Every structure is written in structure tokens, then in C-alpha cells.
mmCIF file of C-alpha atoms in Angstrom:
data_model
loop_
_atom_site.group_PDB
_atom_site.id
_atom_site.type_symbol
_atom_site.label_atom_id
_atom_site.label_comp_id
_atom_site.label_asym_id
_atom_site.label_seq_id
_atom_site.Cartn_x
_atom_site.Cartn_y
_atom_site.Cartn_z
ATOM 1 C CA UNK A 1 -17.765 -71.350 -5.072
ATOM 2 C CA UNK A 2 -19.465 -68.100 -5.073
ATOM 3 C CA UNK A 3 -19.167 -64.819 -7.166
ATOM 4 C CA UNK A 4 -19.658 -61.396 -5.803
ATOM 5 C CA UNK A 5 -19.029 -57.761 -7.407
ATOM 6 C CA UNK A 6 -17.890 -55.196 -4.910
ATOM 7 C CA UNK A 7 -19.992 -52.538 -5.155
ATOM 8 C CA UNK A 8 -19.199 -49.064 -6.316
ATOM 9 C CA UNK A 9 -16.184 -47.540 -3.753
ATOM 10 C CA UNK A 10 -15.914 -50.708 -1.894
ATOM 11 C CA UNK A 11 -12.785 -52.875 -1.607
ATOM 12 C CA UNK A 12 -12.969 -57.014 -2.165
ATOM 13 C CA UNK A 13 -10.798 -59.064 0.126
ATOM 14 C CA UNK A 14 -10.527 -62.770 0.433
ATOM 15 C CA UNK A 15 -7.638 -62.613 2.912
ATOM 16 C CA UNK A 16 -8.608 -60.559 5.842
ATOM 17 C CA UNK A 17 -11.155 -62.519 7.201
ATOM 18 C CA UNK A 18 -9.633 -65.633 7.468
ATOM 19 C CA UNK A 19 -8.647 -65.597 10.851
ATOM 20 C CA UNK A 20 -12.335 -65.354 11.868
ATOM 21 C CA UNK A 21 -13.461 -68.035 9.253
ATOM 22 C CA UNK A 22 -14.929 -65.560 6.880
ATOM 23 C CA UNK A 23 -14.185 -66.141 3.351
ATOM 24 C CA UNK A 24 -14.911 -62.784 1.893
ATOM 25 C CA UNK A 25 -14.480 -59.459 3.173
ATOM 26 C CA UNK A 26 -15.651 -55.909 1.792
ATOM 27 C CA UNK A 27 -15.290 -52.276 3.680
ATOM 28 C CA UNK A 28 -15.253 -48.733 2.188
ATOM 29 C CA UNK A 29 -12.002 -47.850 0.139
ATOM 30 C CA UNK A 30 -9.452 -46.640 2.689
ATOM 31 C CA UNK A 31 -10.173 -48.502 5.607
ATOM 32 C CA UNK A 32 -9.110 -51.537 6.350
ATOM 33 C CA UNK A 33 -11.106 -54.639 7.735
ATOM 34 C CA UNK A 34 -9.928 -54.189 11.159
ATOM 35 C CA UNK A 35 -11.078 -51.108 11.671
ATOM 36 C CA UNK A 36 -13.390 -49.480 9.274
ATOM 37 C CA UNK A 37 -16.763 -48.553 10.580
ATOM 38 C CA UNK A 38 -18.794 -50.298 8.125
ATOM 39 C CA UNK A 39 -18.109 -53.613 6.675
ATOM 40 C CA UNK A 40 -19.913 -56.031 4.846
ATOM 41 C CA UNK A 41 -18.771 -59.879 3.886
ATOM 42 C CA UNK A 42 -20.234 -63.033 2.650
ATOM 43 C CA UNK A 43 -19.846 -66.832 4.061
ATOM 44 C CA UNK A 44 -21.377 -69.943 4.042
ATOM 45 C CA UNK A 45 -23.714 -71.405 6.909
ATOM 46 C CA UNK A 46 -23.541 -75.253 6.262
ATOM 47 C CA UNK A 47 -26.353 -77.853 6.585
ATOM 48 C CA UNK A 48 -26.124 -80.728 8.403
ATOM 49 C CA UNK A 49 -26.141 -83.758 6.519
ATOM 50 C CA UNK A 50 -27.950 -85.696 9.005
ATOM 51 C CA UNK A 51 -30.672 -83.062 10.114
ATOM 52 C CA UNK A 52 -31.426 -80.988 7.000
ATOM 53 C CA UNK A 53 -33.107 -77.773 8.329
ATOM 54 C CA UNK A 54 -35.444 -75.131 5.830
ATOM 55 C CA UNK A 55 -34.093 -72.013 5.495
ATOM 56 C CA UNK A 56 -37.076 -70.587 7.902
ATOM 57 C CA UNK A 57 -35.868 -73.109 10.570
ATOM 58 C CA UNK A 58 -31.781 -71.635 9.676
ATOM 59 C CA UNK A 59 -32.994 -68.506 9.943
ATOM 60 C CA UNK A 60 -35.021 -68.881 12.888
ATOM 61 C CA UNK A 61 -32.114 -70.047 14.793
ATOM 62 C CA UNK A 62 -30.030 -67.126 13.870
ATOM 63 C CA UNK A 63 -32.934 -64.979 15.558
ATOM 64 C CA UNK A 64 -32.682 -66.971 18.445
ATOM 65 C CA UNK A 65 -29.395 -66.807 19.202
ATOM 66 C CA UNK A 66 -29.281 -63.228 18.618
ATOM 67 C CA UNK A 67 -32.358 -62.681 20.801
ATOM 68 C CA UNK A 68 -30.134 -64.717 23.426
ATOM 69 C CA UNK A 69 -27.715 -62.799 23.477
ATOM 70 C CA UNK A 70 -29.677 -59.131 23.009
ATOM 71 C CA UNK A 71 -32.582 -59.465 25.243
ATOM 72 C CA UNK A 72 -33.421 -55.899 23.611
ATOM 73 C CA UNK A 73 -32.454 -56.382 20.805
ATOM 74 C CA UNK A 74 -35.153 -56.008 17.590
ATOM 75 C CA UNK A 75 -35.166 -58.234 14.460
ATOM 76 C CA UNK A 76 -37.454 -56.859 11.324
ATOM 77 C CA UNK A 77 -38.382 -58.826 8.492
ATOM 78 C CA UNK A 78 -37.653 -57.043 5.079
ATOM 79 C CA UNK A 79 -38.274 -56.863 1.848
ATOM 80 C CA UNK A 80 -36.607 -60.262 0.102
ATOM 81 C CA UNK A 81 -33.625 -58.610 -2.285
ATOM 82 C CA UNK A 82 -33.112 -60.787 -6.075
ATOM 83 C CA UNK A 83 -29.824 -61.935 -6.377
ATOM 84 C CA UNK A 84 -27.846 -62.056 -10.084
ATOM 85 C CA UNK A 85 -29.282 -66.013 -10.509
ATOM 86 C CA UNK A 86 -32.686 -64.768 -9.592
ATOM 87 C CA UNK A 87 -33.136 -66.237 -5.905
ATOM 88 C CA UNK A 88 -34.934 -64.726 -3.379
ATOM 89 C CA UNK A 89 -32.574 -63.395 -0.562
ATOM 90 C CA UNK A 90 -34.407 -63.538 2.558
ATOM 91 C CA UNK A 91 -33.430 -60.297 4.890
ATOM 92 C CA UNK A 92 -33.270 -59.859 8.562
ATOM 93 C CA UNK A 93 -32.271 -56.351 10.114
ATOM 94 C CA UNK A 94 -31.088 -56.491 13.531
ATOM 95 C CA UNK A 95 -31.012 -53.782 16.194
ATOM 96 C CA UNK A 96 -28.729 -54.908 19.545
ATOM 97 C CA UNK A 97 -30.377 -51.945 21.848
ATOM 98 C CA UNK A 98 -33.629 -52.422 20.398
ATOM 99 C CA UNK A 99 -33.923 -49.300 18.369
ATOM 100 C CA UNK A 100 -32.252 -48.743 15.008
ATOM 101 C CA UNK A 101 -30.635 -51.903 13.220
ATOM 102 C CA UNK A 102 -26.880 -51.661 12.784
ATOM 103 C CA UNK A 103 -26.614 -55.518 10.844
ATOM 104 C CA UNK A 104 -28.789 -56.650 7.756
ATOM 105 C CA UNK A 105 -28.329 -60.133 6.683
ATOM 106 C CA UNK A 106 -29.386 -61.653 3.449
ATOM 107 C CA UNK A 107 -29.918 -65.476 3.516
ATOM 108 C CA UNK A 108 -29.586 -67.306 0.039
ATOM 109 C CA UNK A 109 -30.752 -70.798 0.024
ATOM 110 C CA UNK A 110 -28.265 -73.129 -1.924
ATOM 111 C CA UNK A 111 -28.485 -76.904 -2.107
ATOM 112 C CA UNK A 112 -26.323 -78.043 0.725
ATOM 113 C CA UNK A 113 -26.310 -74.714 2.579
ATOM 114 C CA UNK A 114 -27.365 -71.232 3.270
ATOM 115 C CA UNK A 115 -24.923 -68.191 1.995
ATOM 116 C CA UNK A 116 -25.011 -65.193 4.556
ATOM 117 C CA UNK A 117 -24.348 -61.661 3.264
ATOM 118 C CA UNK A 118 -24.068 -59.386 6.224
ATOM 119 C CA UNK A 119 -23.903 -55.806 6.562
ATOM 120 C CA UNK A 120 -22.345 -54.794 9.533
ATOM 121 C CA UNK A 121 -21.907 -50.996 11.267
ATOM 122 C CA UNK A 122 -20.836 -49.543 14.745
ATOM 123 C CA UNK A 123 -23.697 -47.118 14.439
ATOM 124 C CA UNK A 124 -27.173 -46.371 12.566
ATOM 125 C CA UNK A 125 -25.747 -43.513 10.393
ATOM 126 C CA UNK A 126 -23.219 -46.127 9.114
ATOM 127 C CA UNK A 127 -26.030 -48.567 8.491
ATOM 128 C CA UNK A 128 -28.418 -46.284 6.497
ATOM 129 C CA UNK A 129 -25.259 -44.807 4.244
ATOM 130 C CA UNK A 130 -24.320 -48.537 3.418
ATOM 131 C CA UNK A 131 -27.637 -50.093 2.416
ATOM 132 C CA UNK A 132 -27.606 -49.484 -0.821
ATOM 133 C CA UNK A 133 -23.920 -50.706 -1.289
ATOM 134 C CA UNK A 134 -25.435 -54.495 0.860
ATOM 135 C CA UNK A 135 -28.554 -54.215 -1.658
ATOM 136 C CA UNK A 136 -25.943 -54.069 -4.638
ATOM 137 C CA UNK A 137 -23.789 -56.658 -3.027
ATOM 138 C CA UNK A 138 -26.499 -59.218 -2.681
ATOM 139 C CA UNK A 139 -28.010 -58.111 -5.794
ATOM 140 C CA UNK A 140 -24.455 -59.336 -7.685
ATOM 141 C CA UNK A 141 -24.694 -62.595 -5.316
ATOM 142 C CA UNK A 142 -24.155 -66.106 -7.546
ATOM 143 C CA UNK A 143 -23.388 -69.384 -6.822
ATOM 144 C CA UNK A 144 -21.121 -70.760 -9.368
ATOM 145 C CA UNK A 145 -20.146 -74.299 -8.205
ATOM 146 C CA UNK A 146 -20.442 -76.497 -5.497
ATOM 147 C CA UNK A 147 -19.571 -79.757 -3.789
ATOM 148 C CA UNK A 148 -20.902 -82.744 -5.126
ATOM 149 C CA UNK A 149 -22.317 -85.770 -3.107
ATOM 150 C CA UNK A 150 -22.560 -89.210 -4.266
ATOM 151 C CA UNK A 151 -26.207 -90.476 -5.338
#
């Protein structure tokens, strides 16, 4: 389990997502997860028991796959963002066509897996408007309680 505060003017929604195996949804007040042209949400990327990777390695593989499928495409390094617990979120922007980044993701390193919290827009406008609301959202980021394996 993991606790999030919406940021300011930003709607929480555990529902919408489901259908594409996301547990938590946000987007701007008025819009709906469908369709609004910003969204942010926040789900887990799960070890494997058998092959633990580092977070550099998760990460890594994220690039990877992105750089598969965007030849073009850019990924930055940024500045690592605090979370409410005091862990250092690891950011990535990425920029499909190579120029401005439209997605930032913030990896948080947890014991048996990494939490993503992704910032998603249709265009670079959307992105620079909704930084600060993904800084706040990772920012709030805790992880309250998880599963338990035997010793």
C-alpha cells in the first residue's frame, strides 16, 4: 500500500485505470481520465523474485524499451525529487520525437519493487504547466505497507 495527496486542482481516482492495470489515476479537475490532456498516475513495477535487479538496471530497461520503440526519441536524467518518507525519486524525462519531453517518471525504490509516478501529456505546453503538480505528487509519495515474505 501506498499513499499519495493529489495535488492542488487535481482529481484522485483509483477506479479509472483499472482496465489498463494502473492502480491510481490523477488528471486536472474537469476532465476525465480518458480524455484529459494531461494525466499523471502511480503503479508498481514488481521485482522478480528470482533475478532481483537495482533500480539502475529497472530503470535502464525502461530506457531501453522506450529507445526501442522511439528511435528519436530523447531520455534526460534529472534532478532526483524527495518523497514525504525522504527517498530519493530517481527522474527520467522522455521526449518520443526527440525534442521536448512530454512524460517524466519518478522511480522510488521499495523493498520488493520499484513505484513509478508518471507524468504524462499529448504536448510540451501540457508537460511544462504540469510539472510542478508531478513534483508535488511525488513529493507526497509514501509507502505505507507492504507484502511480507517468509524468512
Amino acid at each position: 500500500m501506498f499513499a499519495v495527496v493529489p495535488p492542488e486542482g487535481w482529481t484522485v481516482d483509483d477506479t479509472s485505470g483499472l482496465g489498463q492495470r494502473i492502480r491510481v489515476v490523477l488528471y486536472p479537475k474537469g476532465q476525465k481520465w480518458e480524455t484529459s490532456p494531461t494525466v499523471m498516475y502511480v503503479n508498481p513495477l514488481h521485482q522478480d523474485p528470482e533475478r532481483r535487479a537495482t533500480l539502475r538496471q529497472m530503470i535502464e530497461r525502461d530506457v531501453l524499451s522506450f529507445r526501442q520503440q522511439f528511435p528519436e526519441g530523447r531520455v534526460t536524467e534529472e534532478k532526483p525529487i524527495r518523497t514525504a518518507k525522504a527517498k530519493s525519486a530517481e527522474v527520467r524525462y522522455f521526449a518520443s520525437q526527440g525534442s521536448e519531453p512530454t512524460e517524466a517518471v519518478a522511480y522510488v525504490p521499495e523493498d520488493q519493487l520499484v513505484m513509478l509516478l508518471v507524468l504524462q501529456a499529448r504536448n510540451p505546453a501540457g508537460f511544462r504547466s504540469a510539472l510542478p503538480a508531478f513534483e508535488a505528487l511525488v513529493s507526497s509519495y509514501q509507502f505505507v505497507a507492504g507484502v511480507q515474505t517468509p524468512r
